[in-house]
CSV table of N, CA, C and O in Angstrom, one decimal:
chain,number,residue,atom,x,y,z
A,153,MET,N,178.0,122.9,-17.3
A,153,MET,CA,176.6,123.2,-17.0
A,153,MET,C,175.6,122.2,-17.5
A,153,MET,O,174.6,121.8,-16.8
A,154,ILE,N,175.8,121.7,-18.7
A,154,ILE,CA,175.0,120.7,-19.3
A,154,ILE,C,175.0,119.4,-18.5
A,154,ILE,O,174.0,118.7,-18.3
A,155,LYS,N,176.2,119.0,-18.0
A,155,LYS,CA,176.3,117.8,-17.2
A,155,LYS,C,175.5,117.9,-16.0
A,155,LYS,O,174.9,116.9,-15.6
A,156,GLU,N,175.5,119.0,-15.3
A,156,GLU,CA,174.8,119.2,-14.1
A,156,GLU,C,173.3,119.1,-14.4
A,156,GLU,O,172.5,118.5,-13.6
A,157,ILE,N,172.8,119.7,-15.4
A,157,ILE,CA,171.4,119.7,-15.8
A,157,ILE,C,171.0,118.2,-16.1
A,157,ILE,O,169.9,117.7,-15.7
A,158,THR,N,171.8,117.5,-16.9
A,158,THR,CA,171.6,116.1,-17.2
A,158,THR,C,171.5,115.3,-15.9
A,158,THR,O,170.7,114.4,-15.8
A,159,LEU,N,172.4,115.5,-15.0
A,159,LEU,CA,172.5,114.8,-13.7
A,159,LEU,C,171.2,115.0,-12.9
A,159,LEU,O,170.6,114.1,-12.4
A,160,ILE,N,170.8,116.3,-12.8
A,160,ILE,CA,169.6,116.6,-12.1
A,160,ILE,C,168.4,116.0,-12.7
A,160,ILE,O,167.5,115.5,-12.1
A,161,ALA,N,168.3,116.1,-14.1
A,161,ALA,CA,167.2,115.5,-14.8
A,161,ALA,C,167.1,113.9,-14.6
A,161,ALA,O,166.1,113.4,-14.4
A,162,GLY,N,168.3,113.3,-14.6
A,162,GLY,CA,168.4,111.9,-14.3
A,162,GLY,C,167.9,111.5,-12.9
A,162,GLY,O,167.2,110.5,-12.8
A,163,VAL,N,168.3,112.2,-11.9
A,163,VAL,CA,167.9,112.0,-10.6
A,163,VAL,C,166.4,112.2,-10.4
A,163,VAL,O,165.7,111.4,-9.8
A,164,ALA,N,165.9,113.3,-11.0
A,164,ALA,CA,164.5,113.6,-10.9
A,164,ALA,C,163.7,112.5,-11.6
A,164,ALA,O,162.6,112.0,-11.1
A,165,SER,N,164.1,112.0,-12.8
A,165,SER,CA,163.5,110.9,-13.4
A,165,SER,C,163.5,109.6,-12.6
A,165,SER,O,162.5,108.9,-12.5
A,166,GLY,N,164.6,109.3,-12.0
A,166,GLY,CA,164.7,108.1,-11.2
A,166,GLY,C,163.8,108.2,-10.0
A,166,GLY,O,163.1,107.2,-9.6
A,167,LEU,N,163.7,109.4,-9.3
A,167,LEU,CA,162.8,109.5,-8.2
A,167,LEU,C,161.4,109.4,-8.6
A,167,LEU,O,160.6,108.8,-7.9
A,168,THR,N,161.0,109.9,-9.7
A,168,THR,CA,159.7,109.8,-10.2
A,168,THR,C,159.3,108.4,-10.5
A,168,THR,O,158.2,107.9,-10.1
A,169,ILE,N,160.2,107.6,-11.1
A,169,ILE,CA,159.9,106.2,-11.4
A,169,ILE,C,159.8,105.4,-10.1
A,169,ILE,O,158.9,104.6,-9.9
A,170,ILE,N,160.7,105.7,-9.1
A,170,ILE,CA,160.6,105.0,-7.8
A,170,ILE,C,159.3,105.3,-7.1
A,170,ILE,O,158.7,104.4,-6.6
A,171,THR,N,158.9,106.6,-7.1
A,171,THR,CA,157.7,107.0,-6.5
A,171,THR,C,156.5,106.3,-7.1
A,171,THR,O,155.6,105.8,-6.5
A,172,ALA,N,156.4,106.4,-8.5
A,172,ALA,CA,155.3,105.8,-9.2
A,172,ALA,C,155.2,104.3,-8.9
A,172,ALA,O,154.1,103.7,-8.7
A,173,THR,N,156.3,103.6,-8.9
A,173,THR,CA,156.4,102.2,-8.7
A,173,THR,C,155.9,101.9,-7.3
A,173,THR,O,155.2,100.9,-7.0
A,174,SER,N,156.4,102.7,-6.3
A,174,SER,CA,156.0,102.5,-4.9
A,174,SER,C,154.5,102.6,-4.7
A,174,SER,O,153.8,101.9,-4.0
A,175,VAL,N,153.9,103.6,-5.4
A,175,VAL,CA,152.5,103.8,-5.3
A,175,VAL,C,151.7,102.7,-5.9
A,175,VAL,O,150.7,102.2,-5.3
A,176,ARG,N,152.1,102.2,-7.0
A,176,ARG,CA,151.5,101.0,-7.6
A,176,ARG,C,151.6,99.8,-6.7
A,176,ARG,O,150.6,99.0,-6.6
A,177,ILE,N,152.7,99.6,-6.1
A,177,ILE,CA,152.9,98.4,-5.2
A,177,ILE,C,152.0,98.6,-4.0
A,177,ILE,O,151.3,97.6,-3.6
A,178,TYR,N,151.9,99.8,-3.5
A,178,TYR,CA,151.0,100.0,-2.3
A,178,TYR,C,149.6,99.8,-2.7
A,178,TYR,O,148.8,99.1,-1.9
A,179,LYS,N,149.1,100.3,-3.8
A,179,LYS,CA,147.7,100.1,-4.2
A,179,LYS,C,147.4,98.6,-4.5
A,179,LYS,O,146.4,98.1,-4.1
A,180,PHE,N,148.4,97.9,-5.0
A,180,PHE,CA,148.2,96.4,-5.2
A,180,PHE,C,148.1,95.7,-3.9
A,180,PHE,O,147.2,94.8,-3.7
A,181,ILE,N,148.9,96.0,-2.9
A,181,ILE,CA,148.9,95.4,-1.6
A,181,ILE,C,147.6,95.7,-0.9
A,181,ILE,O,147.0,94.8,-0.3
A,182,ARG,N,147.1,96.9,-1.0
A,182,ARG,CA,145.8,97.3,-0.3
A,182,ARG,C,144.7,96.5,-1.0
A,182,ARG,O,143.8,96.0,-0.3
A,183,LYS,N,144.7,96.4,-2.3
A,183,LYS,CA,143.7,95.7,-3.0
A,183,LYS,C,143.7,94.2,-2.6
A,183,LYS,O,142.6,93.6,-2.4
A,184,TRP,N,144.9,93.6,-2.5
A,184,TRP,CA,145.0,92.2,-2.1
A,184,TRP,C,144.5,92.0,-0.7
A,184,TRP,O,143.8,91.0,-0.4
A,185,GLU,N,144.8,92.9,0.2
A,185,GLU,CA,144.4,92.8,1.6
A,185,GLU,C,142.9,92.8,1.7
A,185,GLU,O,142.2,92.1,2.4
A,186,LYS,N,142.2,93.7,0.9
A,186,LYS,CA,140.8,93.8,0.9
A,186,LYS,C,140.2,92.5,0.4
A,186,LYS,O,139.2,92.0,0.9
A,187,TRP,N,140.8,92.0,-0.7
A,187,TRP,CA,140.3,90.7,-1.2
A,187,TRP,C,140.4,89.6,-0.2
A,187,TRP,O,139.4,88.8,-0.1
A,188,VAL,N,141.5,89.5,0.5
A,188,VAL,CA,141.7,88.5,1.5
A,188,VAL,C,140.7,88.6,2.6
A,188,VAL,O,140.1,87.6,3.1
A,189,GLU,N,140.5,89.8,3.1
A,189,GLU,CA,139.5,90.1,4.1
A,189,GLU,C,138.1,89.7,3.7
A,189,GLU,O,137.3,89.1,4.4
A,190,GLU,N,137.7,90.0,2.4
A,190,GLU,CA,136.4,89.7,1.9
A,190,GLU,C,136.2,88.1,1.8
A,190,GLU,O,135.2,87.6,2.2
A,191,MET,N,137.3,87.5,1.4
A,191,MET,CA,137.2,86.0,1.3
A,191,MET,C,137.1,85.4,2.6
A,191,MET,O,136.4,84.4,2.8
A,192,SER,N,137.8,85.9,3.6
A,192,SER,CA,137.7,85.4,5.0
A,192,SER,C,136.3,85.6,5.5
A,192,SER,O,135.7,84.7,6.2
A,193,GLU,N,135.7,86.7,5.3
A,193,GLU,CA,134.3,86.9,5.7
A,193,GLU,C,133.3,85.9,5.0
A,193,GLU,O,132.5,85.4,5.7
A,194,HIS,N,133.5,85.7,3.7
A,194,HIS,CA,132.7,84.8,3.0
A,194,HIS,C,132.9,83.4,3.5
A,194,HIS,O,131.9,82.6,3.7
A,195,SER,N,134.1,83.0,3.8
A,195,SER,CA,134.4,81.7,4.4
A,195,SER,C,133.7,81.5,5.7
A,195,SER,O,133.1,80.4,6.0
A,196,LEU,N,133.8,82.5,6.6
A,196,LEU,CA,133.2,82.4,7.9
A,196,LEU,C,131.6,82.3,7.7
A,196,LEU,O,131.0,81.5,8.4
A,197,ASP,N,131.1,83.1,6.8
A,197,ASP,CA,129.6,83.0,6.6
A,197,ASP,C,129.2,81.6,6.1
A,197,ASP,O,128.2,81.1,6.6
A,198,ASN,N,130.0,81.1,5.2
A,198,ASN,CA,129.7,79.7,4.7
A,198,ASN,C,129.8,78.7,5.8
A,198,ASN,O,129.0,77.8,5.9
A,199,TYR,N,130.8,78.8,6.6
A,199,TYR,CA,131.0,77.9,7.7
A,199,TYR,C,129.8,77.9,8.7
A,199,TYR,O,129.3,76.9,9.0
A,200,LEU,N,129.4,79.1,9.0
A,200,LEU,CA,128.3,79.3,9.9
A,200,LEU,C,127.0,78.7,9.3
A,200,LEU,O,126.2,78.1,10.0
A,201,SER,N,126.9,78.9,8.0
A,201,SER,CA,125.7,78.5,7.3
A,201,SER,C,125.6,76.9,7.4
A,201,SER,O,124.5,76.4,7.6
A,202,VAL,N,126.7,76.3,7.1
A,202,VAL,CA,126.7,74.8,7.1
A,202,VAL,C,126.4,74.3,8.6
A,202,VAL,O,125.6,73.4,8.7
A,203,LYS,N,127.0,74.9,9.6
A,203,LYS,CA,126.7,74.5,10.9
A,203,LYS,C,125.3,74.8,11.3
A,203,LYS,O,124.6,74.0,12.0
A,204,ARG,N,124.8,75.9,10.8
A,204,ARG,CA,123.3,76.3,11.1
A,204,ARG,C,122.4,75.2,10.5
A,204,ARG,O,121.5,74.7,11.1
A,205,LEU,N,122.7,74.8,9.3
A,205,LEU,CA,121.9,73.8,8.6
A,205,LEU,C,122.0,72.4,9.4
A,205,LEU,O,121.0,71.7,9.5
A,206,THR,N,123.2,72.1,9.8
A,206,THR,CA,123.3,70.9,10.6
A,206,THR,C,122.6,70.9,11.9
A,206,THR,O,121.9,69.9,12.2
A,207,ILE,N,122.6,72.0,12.6
A,207,ILE,CA,121.9,72.1,13.9
A,207,ILE,C,120.4,72.0,13.7
A,207,ILE,O,119.7,71.3,14.4
A,208,MET,N,119.9,72.6,12.7
A,208,MET,CA,118.5,72.7,12.5
A,208,MET,C,117.9,71.5,11.8
A,208,MET,O,116.7,71.3,11.8
A,209,SER,N,118.7,70.6,11.2
A,209,SER,CA,118.2,69.5,10.4
A,209,SER,C,117.8,68.4,11.4
A,209,SER,O,118.6,67.9,12.2
A,210,HIS,N,116.5,68.0,11.3
A,210,HIS,CA,116.0,66.9,12.1
A,210,HIS,C,116.5,65.5,11.7
A,210,HIS,O,116.4,64.6,12.5
A,211,GLU,N,117.0,65.4,10.5
A,211,GLU,CA,117.4,64.1,10.0
A,211,GLU,C,118.8,63.8,10.5
A,211,GLU,O,119.2,62.6,10.5
A,212,MET,N,119.6,64.8,11.0
A,212,MET,CA,120.9,64.5,11.5
A,212,MET,C,120.8,63.9,12.9
A,212,MET,O,119.9,64.2,13.6
A,213,PRO,N,121.8,63.0,13.2
A,213,PRO,CA,121.9,62.5,14.5
A,213,PRO,C,122.1,63.6,15.6
A,213,PRO,O,122.7,64.6,15.3
A,214,LEU,N,121.6,63.4,16.8
A,214,LEU,CA,121.6,64.4,17.8
A,214,LEU,C,123.1,64.8,18.1
A,214,LEU,O,123.4,65.9,18.4
A,215,SER,N,123.9,63.8,18.2
A,215,SER,CA,125.3,64.0,18.5
A,215,SER,C,126.0,64.9,17.5
A,215,SER,O,126.8,65.8,17.9
A,216,GLU,N,125.7,64.8,16.2
A,216,GLU,CA,126.3,65.6,15.2
A,216,GLU,C,125.7,67.0,15.3
A,216,GLU,O,126.4,68.0,15.1
A,217,ARG,N,124.5,67.1,15.6
A,217,ARG,CA,123.8,68.5,15.8
A,217,ARG,C,124.4,69.2,16.9
A,217,ARG,O,124.7,70.4,16.9
A,218,ILE,N,124.7,68.5,18.0
A,218,ILE,CA,125.3,69.1,19.2
A,218,ILE,C,126.8,69.5,18.9
A,218,ILE,O,127.2,70.6,19.3
A,219,ALA,N,127.5,68.7,18.2
A,219,ALA,CA,128.9,69.0,17.9
A,219,ALA,C,128.9,70.2,17.0
A,219,ALA,O,129.8,71.1,17.1
A,220,ALA,N,128.0,70.3,16.0
A,220,ALA,CA,127.9,71.5,15.1
A,220,ALA,C,127.6,72.7,15.9
A,220,ALA,O,128.1,73.8,15.6
A,221,GLY,N,126.7,72.5,16.9
A,221,GLY,CA,126.3,73.7,17.8
A,221,GLY,C,127.5,74.3,18.5
A,221,GLY,O,127.6,75.5,18.7
A,222,GLU,N,128.3,73.4,19.1
A,222,GLU,CA,129.5,73.8,19.8
A,222,GLU,C,130.4,74.6,18.9
A,222,GLU,O,130.9,75.7,19.3
A,223,LYS,N,130.7,74.1,17.7
A,223,LYS,CA,131.5,74.8,16.7
A,223,LYS,C,130.9,76.1,16.3
A,223,LYS,O,131.6,77.1,16.1
A,224,TYR,N,129.6,76.1,16.1
A,224,TYR,CA,128.8,77.3,15.7
A,224,TYR,C,129.0,78.4,16.7
A,224,TYR,O,129.3,79.6,16.4
A,225,ILE,N,128.9,78.1,18.0
A,225,ILE,CA,129.0,79.1,19.1
A,225,ILE,C,130.4,79.6,19.2
A,225,ILE,O,130.7,80.8,19.3
A,226,LYS,N,131.4,78.7,19.1
A,226,LYS,CA,132.8,79.1,19.1
A,226,LYS,C,133.2,80.0,18.0
A,226,LYS,O,134.0,80.9,18.1
A,227,ALA,N,132.5,79.8,16.8
A,227,ALA,CA,132.8,80.7,15.7
A,227,ALA,C,132.1,82.0,15.7
A,227,ALA,O,132.2,82.8,14.8
A,228,GLY,N,131.3,82.2,16.8
A,228,GLY,CA,130.6,83.5,17.0
A,228,GLY,C,129.1,83.5,16.6
A,228,GLY,O,128.5,84.6,16.5
A,229,GLY,N,128.6,82.3,16.3
A,229,GLY,CA,127.2,82.2,16.0
A,229,GLY,C,126.3,82.5,17.2
A,229,GLY,O,126.7,82.3,18.4
A,230,ASN,N,125.1,83.1,17.0
A,230,ASN,CA,124.3,83.5,18.1
A,230,ASN,C,122.8,83.5,17.6
A,230,ASN,O,122.5,83.0,16.5
A,231,GLY,N,121.9,83.9,18.4
A,231,GLY,CA,120.5,84.0,18.0
A,231,GLY,C,119.7,82.8,18.2
A,231,GLY,O,119.9,82.0,19.2
A,232,GLU,N,118.7,82.6,17.3
A,232,GLU,CA,117.8,81.5,17.4
A,232,GLU,C,118.5,80.1,17.3
A,232,GLU,O,118.0,79.2,18.0
A,233,VAL,N,119.5,80.1,16.5
A,233,VAL,CA,120.2,78.8,16.4
A,233,VAL,C,120.9,78.4,17.7
A,233,VAL,O,120.9,77.3,18.1
A,234,LYS,N,121.4,79.4,18.4
A,234,LYS,CA,122.0,79.1,19.7
A,234,LYS,C,121.0,78.6,20.7
A,234,LYS,O,121.2,77.7,21.4
A,235,HIS,N,119.8,79.2,20.6
A,235,HIS,CA,118.7,78.7,21.5
A,235,HIS,C,118.3,77.2,21.1
A,235,HIS,O,118.0,76.4,22.0
A,236,LYS,N,118.3,76.9,19.8
A,236,LYS,CA,118.0,75.6,19.4
A,236,LYS,C,119.1,74.6,19.9
A,236,LYS,O,118.8,73.5,20.3
A,237,TYR,N,120.4,75.0,19.8
A,237,TYR,CA,121.5,74.2,20.3
A,237,TYR,C,121.3,74.0,21.8
A,237,TYR,O,121.5,72.8,22.3
A,238,GLU,N,120.9,75.0,22.6
A,238,GLU,CA,120.6,74.8,24.0
A,238,GLU,C,119.5,73.8,24.3
A,238,GLU,O,119.5,73.0,25.2
A,239,GLU,N,118.4,73.9,23.4
A,239,GLU,CA,117.3,72.9,23.5
A,239,GLU,C,117.9,71.5,23.2
A,239,GLU,O,117.4,70.5,23.9
A,240,LEU,N,118.7,71.4,22.3
A,240,LEU,CA,119.3,70.0,21.9
A,240,LEU,C,120.1,69.5,23.1
A,240,LEU,O,120.1,68.3,23.4
A,241,LEU,N,120.8,70.4,23.8
A,241,LEU,CA,121.6,69.9,25.0
A,241,LEU,C,120.6,69.3,26.0
A,241,LEU,O,121.0,68.4,26.7
A,242,LEU,N,119.5,69.9,26.2
A,242,LEU,CA,118.5,69.4,27.1
A,242,LEU,C,117.9,68.1,26.7
A,242,LEU,O,117.6,67.2,27.5
A,243,GLN,N,117.8,67.8,25.4
A,243,GLN,CA,117.3,66.6,24.9
A,243,GLN,C,118.3,65.4,25.0
A,243,GLN,O,118.0,64.3,24.9
A,244,LEU,N,119.6,65.8,25.1
A,244,LEU,CA,120.7,64.8,25.0
A,244,LEU,C,120.5,63.7,26.1
A,244,LEU,O,120.5,62.5,25.8
A,245,PRO,N,120.3,64.0,27.4
A,245,PRO,CA,120.1,62.9,28.4
A,245,PRO,C,118.9,62.0,28.1
A,245,PRO,O,118.9,60.9,28.4
A,246,LYS,N,117.9,62.5,27.5
A,246,LYS,CA,116.7,61.8,27.2
A,246,LYS,C,116.9,60.7,26.2
A,246,LYS,O,116.3,59.6,26.3
A,247,GLU,N,117.8,60.9,25.2
A,247,GLU,CA,118.1,59.9,24.2
A,247,GLU,C,119.0,58.8,24.7
A,247,GLU,O,118.9,57.7,24.1
A,248,PHE,N,119.8,59.1,25.6
A,248,PHE,CA,120.8,58.0,26.1
A,248,PHE,C,120.3,57.3,27.3
A,248,PHE,O,119.6,57.0,27.9
């Protein structure tokens, strides 16, 4: 009888340890995924900001501003900067 109780207690302890470890691993993976998503969002925001600054800068050559505008739009940029890019496209034939 003692052997059966010891066996049941051992199996229960093993299952408890496996469950607790699985939960910790799951929480770690979820935390890691959220961190990666957050870093991806920050990276995209920084990328769009750099392109936005390039497009709006009057000191930059027109060709670089237009190239930055194309990348900005492909990355999902929109709004007033997109309108500025469209204005730059209209200026392009005048300079050449």
